[in-house]
Coordinates of C-alpha atoms in Angstrom, one line a residue:
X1 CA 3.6 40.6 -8.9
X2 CA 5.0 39.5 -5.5
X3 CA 2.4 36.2 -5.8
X4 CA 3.4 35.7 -8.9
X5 CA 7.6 35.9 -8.1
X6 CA 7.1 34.2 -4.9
X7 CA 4.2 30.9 -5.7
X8 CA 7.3 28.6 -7.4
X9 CA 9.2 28.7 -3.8
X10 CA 6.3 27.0 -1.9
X11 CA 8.0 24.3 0.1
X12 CA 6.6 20.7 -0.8
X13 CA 6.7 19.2 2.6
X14 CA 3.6 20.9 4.1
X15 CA 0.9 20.0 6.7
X16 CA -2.7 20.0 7.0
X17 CA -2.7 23.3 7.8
X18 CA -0.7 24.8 5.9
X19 CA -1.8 22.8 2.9
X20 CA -5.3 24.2 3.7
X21 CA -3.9 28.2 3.6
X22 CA -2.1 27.2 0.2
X23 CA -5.6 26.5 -1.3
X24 CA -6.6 29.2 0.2
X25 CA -4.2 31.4 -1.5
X26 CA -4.7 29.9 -4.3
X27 CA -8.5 30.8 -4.2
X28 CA -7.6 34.4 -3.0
X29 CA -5.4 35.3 -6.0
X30 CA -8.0 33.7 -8.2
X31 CA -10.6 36.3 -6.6
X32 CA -8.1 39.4 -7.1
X33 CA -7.8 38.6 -11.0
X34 CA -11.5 38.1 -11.5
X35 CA -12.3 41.3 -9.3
X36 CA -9.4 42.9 -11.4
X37 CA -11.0 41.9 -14.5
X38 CA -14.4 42.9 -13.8
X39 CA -12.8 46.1 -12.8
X40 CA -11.5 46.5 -16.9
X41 CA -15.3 46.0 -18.1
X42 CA -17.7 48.3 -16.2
X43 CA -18.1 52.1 -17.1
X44 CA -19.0 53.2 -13.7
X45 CA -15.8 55.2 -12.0
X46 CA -17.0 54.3 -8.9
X47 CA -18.0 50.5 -9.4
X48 CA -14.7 50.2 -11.3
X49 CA -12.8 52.0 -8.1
X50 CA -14.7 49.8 -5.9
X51 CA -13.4 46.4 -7.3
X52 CA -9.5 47.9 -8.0
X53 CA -9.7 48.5 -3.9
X54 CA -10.9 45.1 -3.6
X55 CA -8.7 43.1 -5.8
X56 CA -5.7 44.9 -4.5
X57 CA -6.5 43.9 -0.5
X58 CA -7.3 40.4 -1.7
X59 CA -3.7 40.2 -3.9
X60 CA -2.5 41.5 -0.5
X61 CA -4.0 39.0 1.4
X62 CA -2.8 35.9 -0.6
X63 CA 0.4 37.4 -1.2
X64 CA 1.2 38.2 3.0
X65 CA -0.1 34.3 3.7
X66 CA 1.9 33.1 0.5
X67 CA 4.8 34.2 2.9
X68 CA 3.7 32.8 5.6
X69 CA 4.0 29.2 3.9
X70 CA 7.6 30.1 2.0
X71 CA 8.8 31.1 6.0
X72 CA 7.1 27.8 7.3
X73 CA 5.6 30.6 10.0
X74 CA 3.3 28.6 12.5
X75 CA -0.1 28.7 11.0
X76 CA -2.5 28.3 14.4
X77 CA -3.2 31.9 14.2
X78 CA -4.0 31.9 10.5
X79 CA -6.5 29.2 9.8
X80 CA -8.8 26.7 11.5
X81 CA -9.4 23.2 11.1
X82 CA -12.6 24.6 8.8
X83 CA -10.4 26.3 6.6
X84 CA -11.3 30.1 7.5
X85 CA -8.9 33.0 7.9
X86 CA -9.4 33.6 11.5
X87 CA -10.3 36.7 13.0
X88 CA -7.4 37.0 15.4
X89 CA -4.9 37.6 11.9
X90 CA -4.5 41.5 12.6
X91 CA -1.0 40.5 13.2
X92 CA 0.0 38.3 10.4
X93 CA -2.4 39.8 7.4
X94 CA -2.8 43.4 6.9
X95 CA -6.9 42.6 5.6
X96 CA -9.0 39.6 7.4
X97 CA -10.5 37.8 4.7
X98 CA -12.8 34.6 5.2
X99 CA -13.2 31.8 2.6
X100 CA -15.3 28.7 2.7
X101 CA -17.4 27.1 0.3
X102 CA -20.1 30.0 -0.6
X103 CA -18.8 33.4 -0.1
X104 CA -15.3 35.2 -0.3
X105 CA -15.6 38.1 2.3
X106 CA -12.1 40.0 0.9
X107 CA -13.2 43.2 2.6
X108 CA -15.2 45.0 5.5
X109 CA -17.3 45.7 2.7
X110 CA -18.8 42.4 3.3
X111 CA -18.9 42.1 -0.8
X112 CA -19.8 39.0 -1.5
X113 CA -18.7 36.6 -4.3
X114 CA -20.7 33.5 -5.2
X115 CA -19.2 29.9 -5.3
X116 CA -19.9 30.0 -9.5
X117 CA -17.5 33.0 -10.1
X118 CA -15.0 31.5 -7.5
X119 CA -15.4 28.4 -9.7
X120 CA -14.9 29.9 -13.2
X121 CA -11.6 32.2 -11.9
X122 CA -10.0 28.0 -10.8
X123 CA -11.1 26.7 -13.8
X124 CA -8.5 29.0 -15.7
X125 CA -5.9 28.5 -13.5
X126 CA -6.2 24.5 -13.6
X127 CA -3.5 22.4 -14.5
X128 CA -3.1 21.6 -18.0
X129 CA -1.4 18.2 -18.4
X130 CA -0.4 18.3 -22.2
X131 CA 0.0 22.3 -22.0
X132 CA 3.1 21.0 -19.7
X133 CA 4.4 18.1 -21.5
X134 CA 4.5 20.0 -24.7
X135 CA 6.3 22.9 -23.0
X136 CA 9.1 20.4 -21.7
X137 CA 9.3 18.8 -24.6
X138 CA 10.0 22.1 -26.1
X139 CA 12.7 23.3 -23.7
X140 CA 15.4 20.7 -24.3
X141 CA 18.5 21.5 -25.7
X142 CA 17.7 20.8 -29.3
X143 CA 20.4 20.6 -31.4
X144 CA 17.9 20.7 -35.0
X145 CA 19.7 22.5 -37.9
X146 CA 18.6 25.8 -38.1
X147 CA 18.7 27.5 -42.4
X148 CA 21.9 29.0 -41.8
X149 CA 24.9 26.6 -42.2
X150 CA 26.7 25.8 -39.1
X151 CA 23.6 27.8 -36.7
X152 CA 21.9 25.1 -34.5
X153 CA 19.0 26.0 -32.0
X154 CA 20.4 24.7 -28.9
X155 CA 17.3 25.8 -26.7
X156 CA 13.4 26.4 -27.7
X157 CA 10.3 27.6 -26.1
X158 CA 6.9 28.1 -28.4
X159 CA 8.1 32.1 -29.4
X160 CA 12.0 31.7 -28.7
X161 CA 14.9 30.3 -30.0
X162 CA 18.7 30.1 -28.5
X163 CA 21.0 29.4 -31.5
X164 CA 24.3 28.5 -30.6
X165 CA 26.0 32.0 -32.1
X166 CA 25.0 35.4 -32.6
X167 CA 21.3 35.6 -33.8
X168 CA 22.3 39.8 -35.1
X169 CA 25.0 41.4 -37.0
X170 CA 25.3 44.1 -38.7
X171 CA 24.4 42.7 -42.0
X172 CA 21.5 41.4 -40.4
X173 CA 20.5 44.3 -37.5
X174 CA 18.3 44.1 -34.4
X175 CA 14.6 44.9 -36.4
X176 CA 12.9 48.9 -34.9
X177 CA 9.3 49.3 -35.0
X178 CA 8.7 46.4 -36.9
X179 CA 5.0 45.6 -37.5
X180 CA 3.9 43.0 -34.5
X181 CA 1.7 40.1 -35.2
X182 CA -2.0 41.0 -34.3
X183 CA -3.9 40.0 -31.3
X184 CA -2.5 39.4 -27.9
X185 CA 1.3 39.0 -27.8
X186 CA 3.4 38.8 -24.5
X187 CA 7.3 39.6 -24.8
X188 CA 10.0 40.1 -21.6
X189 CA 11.5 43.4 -21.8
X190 CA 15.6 43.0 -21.4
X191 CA 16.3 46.9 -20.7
X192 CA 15.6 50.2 -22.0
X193 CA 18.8 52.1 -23.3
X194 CA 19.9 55.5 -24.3
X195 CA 22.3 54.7 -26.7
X196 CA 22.0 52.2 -29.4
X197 CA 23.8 49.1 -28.1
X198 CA 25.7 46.5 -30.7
X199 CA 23.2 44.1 -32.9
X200 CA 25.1 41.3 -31.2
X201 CA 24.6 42.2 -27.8
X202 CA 22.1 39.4 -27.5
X203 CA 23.9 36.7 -28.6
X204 CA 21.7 33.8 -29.6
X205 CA 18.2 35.0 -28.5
X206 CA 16.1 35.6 -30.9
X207 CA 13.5 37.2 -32.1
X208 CA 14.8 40.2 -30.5
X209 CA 12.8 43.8 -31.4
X210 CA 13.5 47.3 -30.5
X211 CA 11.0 49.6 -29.9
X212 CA 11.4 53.6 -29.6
X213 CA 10.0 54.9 -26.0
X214 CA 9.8 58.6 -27.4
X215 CA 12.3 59.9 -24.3
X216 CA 15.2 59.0 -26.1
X217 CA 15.4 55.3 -24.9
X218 CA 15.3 52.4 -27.2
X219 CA 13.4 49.1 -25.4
X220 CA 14.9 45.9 -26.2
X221 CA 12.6 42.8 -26.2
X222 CA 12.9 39.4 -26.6
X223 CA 10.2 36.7 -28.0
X224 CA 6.4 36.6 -29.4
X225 CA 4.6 34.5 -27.2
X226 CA 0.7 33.8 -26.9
X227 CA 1.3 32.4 -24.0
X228 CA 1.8 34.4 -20.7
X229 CA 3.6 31.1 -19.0
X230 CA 6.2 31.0 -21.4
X231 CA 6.6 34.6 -21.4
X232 CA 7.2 34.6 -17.4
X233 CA 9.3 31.1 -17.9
X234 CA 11.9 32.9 -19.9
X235 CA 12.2 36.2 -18.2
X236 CA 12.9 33.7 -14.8
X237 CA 15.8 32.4 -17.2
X238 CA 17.1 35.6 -18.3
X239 CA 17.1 37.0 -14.7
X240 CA 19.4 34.6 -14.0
X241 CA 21.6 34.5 -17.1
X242 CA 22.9 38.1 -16.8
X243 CA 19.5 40.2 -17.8
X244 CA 18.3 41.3 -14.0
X245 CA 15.9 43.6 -14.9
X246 CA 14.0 41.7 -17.5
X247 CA 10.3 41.6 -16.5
X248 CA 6.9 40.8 -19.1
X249 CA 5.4 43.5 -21.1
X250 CA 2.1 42.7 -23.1
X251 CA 0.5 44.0 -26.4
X252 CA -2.7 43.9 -28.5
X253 CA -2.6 44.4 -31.9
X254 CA 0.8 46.2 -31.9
X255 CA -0.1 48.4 -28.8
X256 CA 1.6 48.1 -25.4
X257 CA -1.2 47.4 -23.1
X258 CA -1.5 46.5 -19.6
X259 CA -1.8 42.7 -17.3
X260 CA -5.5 43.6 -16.1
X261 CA -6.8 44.7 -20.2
X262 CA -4.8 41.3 -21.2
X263 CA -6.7 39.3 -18.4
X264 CA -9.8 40.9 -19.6
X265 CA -9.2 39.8 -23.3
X266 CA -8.2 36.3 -22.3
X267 CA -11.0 36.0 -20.4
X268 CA -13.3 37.3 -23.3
X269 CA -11.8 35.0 -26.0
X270 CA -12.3 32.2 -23.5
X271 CA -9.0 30.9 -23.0
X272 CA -7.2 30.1 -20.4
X273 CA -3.9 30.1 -18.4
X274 CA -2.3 27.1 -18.4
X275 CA 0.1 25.6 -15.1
X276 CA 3.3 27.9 -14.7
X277 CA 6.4 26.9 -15.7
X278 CA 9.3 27.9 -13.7
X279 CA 12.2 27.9 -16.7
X280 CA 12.5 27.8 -20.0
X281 CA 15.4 25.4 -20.0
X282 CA 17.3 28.2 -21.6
X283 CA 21.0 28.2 -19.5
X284 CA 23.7 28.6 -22.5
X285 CA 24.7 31.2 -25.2
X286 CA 22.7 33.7 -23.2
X287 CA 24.8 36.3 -21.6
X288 CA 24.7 39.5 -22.7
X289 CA 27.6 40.8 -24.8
X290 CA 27.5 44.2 -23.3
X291 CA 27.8 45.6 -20.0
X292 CA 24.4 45.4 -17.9
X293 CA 25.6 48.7 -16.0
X294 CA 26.8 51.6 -17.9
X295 CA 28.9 54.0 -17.1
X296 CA 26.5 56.8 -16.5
X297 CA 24.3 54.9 -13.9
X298 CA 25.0 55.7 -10.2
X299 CA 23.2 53.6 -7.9
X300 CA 20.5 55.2 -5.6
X301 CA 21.2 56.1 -2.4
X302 CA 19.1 54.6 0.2
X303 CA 18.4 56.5 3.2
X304 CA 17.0 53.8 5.6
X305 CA 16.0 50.3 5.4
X306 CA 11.8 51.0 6.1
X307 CA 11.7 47.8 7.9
X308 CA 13.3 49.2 10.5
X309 CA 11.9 52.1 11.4
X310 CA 10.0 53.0 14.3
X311 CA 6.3 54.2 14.9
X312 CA 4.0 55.2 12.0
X313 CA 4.8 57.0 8.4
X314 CA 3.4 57.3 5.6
X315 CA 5.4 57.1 2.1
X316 CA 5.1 57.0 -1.9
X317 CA 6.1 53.2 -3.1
X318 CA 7.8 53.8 -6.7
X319 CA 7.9 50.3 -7.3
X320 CA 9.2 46.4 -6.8
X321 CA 12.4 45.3 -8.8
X322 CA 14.5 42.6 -8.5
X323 CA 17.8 44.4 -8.0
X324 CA 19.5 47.6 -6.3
X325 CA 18.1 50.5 -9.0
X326 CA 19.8 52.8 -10.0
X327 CA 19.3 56.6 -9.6
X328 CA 18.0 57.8 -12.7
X329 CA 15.3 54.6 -12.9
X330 CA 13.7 56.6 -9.9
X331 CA 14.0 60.0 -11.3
X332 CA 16.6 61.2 -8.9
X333 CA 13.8 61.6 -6.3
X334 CA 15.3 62.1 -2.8
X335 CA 15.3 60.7 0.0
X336 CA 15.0 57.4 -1.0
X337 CA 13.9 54.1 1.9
X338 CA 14.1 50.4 0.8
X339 CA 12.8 47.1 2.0
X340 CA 14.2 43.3 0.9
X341 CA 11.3 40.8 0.6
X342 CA 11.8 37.7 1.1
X343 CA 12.1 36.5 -1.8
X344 CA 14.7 38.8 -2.8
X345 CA 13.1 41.7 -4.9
X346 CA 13.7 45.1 -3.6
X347 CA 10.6 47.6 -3.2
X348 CA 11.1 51.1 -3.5
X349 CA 9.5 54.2 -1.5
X350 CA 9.8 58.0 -1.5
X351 CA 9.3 60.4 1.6
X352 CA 8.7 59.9 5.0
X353 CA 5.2 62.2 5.7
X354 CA 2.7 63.2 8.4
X355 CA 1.2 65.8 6.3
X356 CA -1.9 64.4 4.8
X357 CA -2.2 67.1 1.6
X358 CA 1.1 67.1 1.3
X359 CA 1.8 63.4 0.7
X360 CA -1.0 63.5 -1.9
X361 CA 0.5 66.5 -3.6
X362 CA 3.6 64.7 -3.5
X363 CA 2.7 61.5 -4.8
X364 CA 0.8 63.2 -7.8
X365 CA 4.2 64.9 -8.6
X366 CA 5.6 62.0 -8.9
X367 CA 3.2 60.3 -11.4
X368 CA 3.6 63.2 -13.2
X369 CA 7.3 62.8 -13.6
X370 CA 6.8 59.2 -15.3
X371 CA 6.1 57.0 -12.0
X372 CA 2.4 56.2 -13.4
X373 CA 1.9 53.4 -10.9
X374 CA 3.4 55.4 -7.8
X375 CA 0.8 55.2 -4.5
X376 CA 0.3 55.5 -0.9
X377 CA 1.2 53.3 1.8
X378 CA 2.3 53.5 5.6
X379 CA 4.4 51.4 8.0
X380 CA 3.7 50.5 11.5
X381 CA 7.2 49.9 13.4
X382 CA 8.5 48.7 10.1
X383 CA 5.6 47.0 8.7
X384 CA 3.9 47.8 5.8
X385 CA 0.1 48.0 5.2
X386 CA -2.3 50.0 3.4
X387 CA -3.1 53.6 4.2
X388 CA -6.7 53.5 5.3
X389 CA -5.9 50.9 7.7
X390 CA -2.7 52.8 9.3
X391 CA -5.0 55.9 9.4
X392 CA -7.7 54.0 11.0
X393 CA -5.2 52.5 13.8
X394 CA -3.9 56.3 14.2
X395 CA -7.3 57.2 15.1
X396 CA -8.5 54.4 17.0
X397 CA -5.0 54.1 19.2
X398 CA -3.9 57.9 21.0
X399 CA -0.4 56.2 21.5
X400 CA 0.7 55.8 18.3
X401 CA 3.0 58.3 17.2
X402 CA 4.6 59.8 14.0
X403 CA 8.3 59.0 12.8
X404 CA 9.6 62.4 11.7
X405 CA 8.3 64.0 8.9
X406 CA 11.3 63.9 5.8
X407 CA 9.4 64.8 2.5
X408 CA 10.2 64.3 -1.2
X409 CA 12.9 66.4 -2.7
X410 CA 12.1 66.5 -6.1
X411 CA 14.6 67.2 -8.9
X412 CA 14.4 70.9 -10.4
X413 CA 14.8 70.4 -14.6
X414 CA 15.5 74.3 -14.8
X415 CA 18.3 74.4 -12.5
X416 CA 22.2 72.8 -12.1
X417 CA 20.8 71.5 -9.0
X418 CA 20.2 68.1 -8.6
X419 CA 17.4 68.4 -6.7
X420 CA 15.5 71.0 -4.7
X421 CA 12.5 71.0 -2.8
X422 CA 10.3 73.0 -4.8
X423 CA 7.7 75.4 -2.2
X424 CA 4.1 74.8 -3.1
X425 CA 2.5 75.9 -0.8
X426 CA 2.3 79.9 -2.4
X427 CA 1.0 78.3 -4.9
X428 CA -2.9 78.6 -6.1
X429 CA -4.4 76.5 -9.3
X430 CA -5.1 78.6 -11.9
X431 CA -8.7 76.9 -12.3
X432 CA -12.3 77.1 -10.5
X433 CA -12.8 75.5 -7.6
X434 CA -15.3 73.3 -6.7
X435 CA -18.8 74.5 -5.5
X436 CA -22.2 72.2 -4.6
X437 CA -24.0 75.8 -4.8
X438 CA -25.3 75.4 -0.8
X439 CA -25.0 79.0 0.6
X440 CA -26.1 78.5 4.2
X441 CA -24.7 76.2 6.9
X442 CA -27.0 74.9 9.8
X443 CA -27.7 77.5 12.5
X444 CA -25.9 76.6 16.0
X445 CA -27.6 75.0 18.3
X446 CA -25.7 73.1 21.7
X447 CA -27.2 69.7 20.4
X448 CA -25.2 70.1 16.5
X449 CA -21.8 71.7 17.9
X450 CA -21.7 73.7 15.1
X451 CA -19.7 76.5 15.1
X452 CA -20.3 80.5 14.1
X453 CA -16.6 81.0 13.4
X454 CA -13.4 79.2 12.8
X455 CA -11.9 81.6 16.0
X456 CA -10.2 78.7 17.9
X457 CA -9.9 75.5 17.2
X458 CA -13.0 73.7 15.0
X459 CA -13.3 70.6 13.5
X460 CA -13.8 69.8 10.0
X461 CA -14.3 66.6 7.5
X462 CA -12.1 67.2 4.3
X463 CA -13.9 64.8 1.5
X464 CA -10.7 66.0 -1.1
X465 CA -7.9 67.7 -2.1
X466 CA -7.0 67.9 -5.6
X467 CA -4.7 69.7 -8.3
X468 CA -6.7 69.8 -11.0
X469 CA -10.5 70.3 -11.4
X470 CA -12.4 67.8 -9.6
X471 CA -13.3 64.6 -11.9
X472 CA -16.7 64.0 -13.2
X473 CA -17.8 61.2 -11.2
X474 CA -16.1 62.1 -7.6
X475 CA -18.4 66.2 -8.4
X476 CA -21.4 63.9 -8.8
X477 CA -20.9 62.6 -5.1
X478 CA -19.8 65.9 -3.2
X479 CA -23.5 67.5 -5.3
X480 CA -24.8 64.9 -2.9
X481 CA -23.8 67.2 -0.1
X482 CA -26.7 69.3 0.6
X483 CA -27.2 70.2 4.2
X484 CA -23.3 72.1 4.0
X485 CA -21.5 74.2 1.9
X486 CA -18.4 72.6 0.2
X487 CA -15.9 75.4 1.2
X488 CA -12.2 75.5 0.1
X489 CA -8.6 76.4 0.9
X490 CA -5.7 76.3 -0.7
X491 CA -2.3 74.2 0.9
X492 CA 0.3 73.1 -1.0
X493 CA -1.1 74.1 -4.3
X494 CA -3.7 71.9 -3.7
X495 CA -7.4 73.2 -3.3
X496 CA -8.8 71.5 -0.2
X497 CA -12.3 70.6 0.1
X498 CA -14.1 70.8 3.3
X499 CA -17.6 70.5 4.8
X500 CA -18.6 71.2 8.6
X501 CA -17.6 73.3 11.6
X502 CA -17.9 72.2 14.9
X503 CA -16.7 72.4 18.7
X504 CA -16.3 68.8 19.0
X505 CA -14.5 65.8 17.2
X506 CA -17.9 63.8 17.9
X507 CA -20.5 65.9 15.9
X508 CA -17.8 66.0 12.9
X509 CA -17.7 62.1 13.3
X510 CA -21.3 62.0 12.3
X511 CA -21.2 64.2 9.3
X512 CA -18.2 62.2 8.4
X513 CA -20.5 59.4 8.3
X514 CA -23.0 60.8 6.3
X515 CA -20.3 62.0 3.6
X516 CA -18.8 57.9 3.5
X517 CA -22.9 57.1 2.9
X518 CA -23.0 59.3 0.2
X519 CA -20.2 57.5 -1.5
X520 CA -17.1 60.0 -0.7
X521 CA -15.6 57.2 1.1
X522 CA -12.5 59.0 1.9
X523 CA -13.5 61.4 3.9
X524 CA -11.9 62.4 7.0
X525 CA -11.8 64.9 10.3
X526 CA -9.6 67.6 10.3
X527 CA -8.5 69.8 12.7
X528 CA -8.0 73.5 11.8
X529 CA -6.7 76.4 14.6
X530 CA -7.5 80.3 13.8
X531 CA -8.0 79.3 10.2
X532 CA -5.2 77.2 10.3
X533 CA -4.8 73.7 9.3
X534 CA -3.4 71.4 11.9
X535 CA -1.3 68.5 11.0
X536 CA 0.1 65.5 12.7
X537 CA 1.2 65.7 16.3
X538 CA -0.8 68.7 16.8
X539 CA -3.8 67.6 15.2
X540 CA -3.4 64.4 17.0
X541 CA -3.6 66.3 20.6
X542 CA -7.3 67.4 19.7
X543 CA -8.5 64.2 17.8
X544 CA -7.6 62.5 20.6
X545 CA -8.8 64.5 23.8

């Protein structure tokens, strides 16, 4: 989304270098849609989690250098004369990724992608010559006579039309539920409302539909377009023509679906996206006639701008939107940090943590309360970048430290309180744990470290922590575990999942190892203390020593 927002503000004026990391952006984003549509056809969780991780660093990648060329930032440290990302980037790009000719190294994976798939994702984001001329042509203010007497169409885009008065009344009402056109059909979303708002609130857009969301809320939507281009050409229009929150929502024969399943169809019908157009042409007879903030919505209050904040957190993002929210859009969650990018869109996070369980428990709660694309990030003295790689610097560098633990305060539905912070931590699941069915541990010895107790403090590696019963594919790679039992315990109504027990940090470091080989790539040492789990600054002290 940001490299989609931000790609039409690329200054024209550029040099040789930084003309060389726009194609190399270019490639990159091309890479994160093919990794994200191979991620949409393969039936393997793990293959499937794989490339998600790996189109999601890429679309990182592009987008932090995208910025680099919309700031005019010097590019020495950022490319060479051979056009390869440059290993001395840590600064500038939150993942290091190579291009050249043969092989797109997006990850420390090393996964490799041939110069034939690199080639196939370009050819469907080439420039389409007459695509574009027919689009323009399209977009002029045409003034042809539309059936109704005294109605002209005064703008036009393949799937829109702007008449020059009201396109709804109440003899002729905004259509609910109608029956959609089958196949793949991309419409921008103009707001969801609680109450039915007037059939002419519109004015001259049209075809406008209404869908029901089930929770009460009507979606408004305007246009049936087959093309995503024109879709995102009009939602730029209507952002700026008093609809702020429009954005593009996609569907397949009648049901909503998501951008990676339509990338994947698109790519399976062999078509292909043609050059992006930055408007519509649509400028007049677009306001809305109602007011695009109601009465009942208070505006979210932000507790702290995240870029500028000190040492390292971790948080929840709830999303990127291209205004100041209000507080019902994020669920009345509490406390609330912000952060401007430069292109003006607004992203959203929840919580300030240290406490690694908790901050997963968390951020499950708040997918659960409607936030489905809600996930974990951290920030480095006000920079963002993605979890693994803030834990790894935490681990690698002792003198890093924590900004102060402010966790989500969640609202409580059976209560007149806004919001309360809910204690979890009494709390046991009500299901089975996990077990691999190992019932003895390796005896002790000087050369293992292993431990005979958990009197004082011991090491562990925690491979999960989960709510709910531990998914298929992830049970199939801790059976995989058979020199220790998988033992449990139960923090923050979460059941923790553990394997080792040792004197020193360095012998847990190699079973640690031998967990990320066996594909439970998320494993980690933990410090526990009588029994006790140890988080942040105290854990720190002993991971460090």
């Amino acid at each position: 989304m940001e490299y989609e927002t931000n790609k039409n503000t690329i200054p024209k004026n550029l040099n040789a270098d930084q003309t060389k990391v726009k194609s190399n952006v270019i490639n990159l984003n091309a890479e994160s849609k093919n990794l994200l549509i191979r991620s949409s056809k393969t039936n393997d969780p793990a293959e499937r989690l794989k490339l998600l991780s790996l189109a999601a660093k890429t679309g990182l990648t592009a987008a932090t250098q995208l910025n680099f060329l919309i700031n005019k930032q010097p590019t020495a440290n950022l490319v060479t004369v051979n056009n390869k990302v440059s290993n001395n980037t840590t600064n500038a790009v939150a993942t290091t990724t190579k291009t050249n000719n043969n092989t797109t190294n997006a990850v420390a994976t090393n996964t490799k992608t041939n110069n034939n798939t690199t080639n196939a994702v370009a050819t469907n984001t080439k420039t389409n010559n007459t695509t574009v001329n027919n689009t323009e042509n399209n977009t002029e203010n045409n003034t042809a006579t539309n059936n109704t007497a005294g109605t002209k169409v005064i703008a036009r885009i393949e799937g829109l039309e702007v008449l020059n008065k009201n396109a709804y009344s109440e003899a002729k009402p905004i259509p609910v539920d109608a029956k959609m056109p089958d196949g793949l059909i991309f419409r921008v979303q103009i707001g969801a409302f609680k109450t039915k708002i007037p059939n002419n609130s519109f004015r001259g857009l049209t075809p406008v539909n209404a869908e029901t969301a089930g929770n009460g809320y009507t979606r408004d939507t305007a246009g049936n377009f087959v093309k995503i281009e024109n879709a995102s050409a009009v939602k730029n229009d209507l952002q700026k023509n008093g609809y702020p929150d429009a954005f593009v929502v996609v569907f397949f024969n009648g049901k909503r679906i998501t951008l990676a399943e339509a990338l994947a169809i698109l790519e399976r019908e062999g078509k292909t996206m043609g050059t992006t157009i930055a408007s519509a042409g649509i400028k007049d007879n677009v306001n809305p006639n109602f007011a695009t903030k109601t009465e009942t919505e208070i505006p979210v209050v932000v507790t702290k701008e995240l870029e500028k904040t000190k040492n390292l957190l971790y948080t929840v993002q709830i999303g990127v939107y291209s205004r100041l929210i209000s507080k019902e859009r994020l669920k009345s969650l509490s406390p609330i940090y912000s952060e401007q990018l430069p292109n003006g869109l607004y992203r959203y996070t929840a919580g300030i943590y240290n406490n690694v369980d908790r901050l997963i428990n968390d951020k499950r709660r708040v997918i659960d309360l409607g936030i489905k694309d809600a996930f974990v990030t951290a920030y480095i003295d006000g920079k963002r970048m993605p979890y693994n790689d803030a834990k790894a610097k935490k681990e690698a560098d002792s003198s890093i430290v924590f900004e102060a633990e402010n966790p989500i305060i969640f609202p409580d539905i059976n209560s007149t309180n806004p919001a309360t912070n809910t204690p979890v931590s009494s709390i046991t699941p009500t299901f089975a744990p996990f077990t691999n069915n190992v019932k003895e541990k390796p005896a002790a010895t000087p050369e293992n470290g292993v431990k005979e107790n958990e009197d004082g403090v011991t090491f562990k590696v925690q491979i999960g922590a989960y709510s709910k019963p531990v998914p298929d594919d992830v049970a199939a790679r801790f059976n995989g575990v058979k020199t220790w039992p998988i033992e449990n315990k139960v923090i923050n109504a979460l059941y923790i999942y553990n394997i080792g027990s040792f004197t020193e940090a360095k012998f847990a470091k190699q079973l640690k190892e031998e967990a990320v080989a066996l594909g439970i790539t998320d494993a980690f040492i933990v410090v526990y203390k009588d029994g006790q789990k140890l988080f942040g600054a105290a854990a720190s002290e002993y991971l460090n020593r």
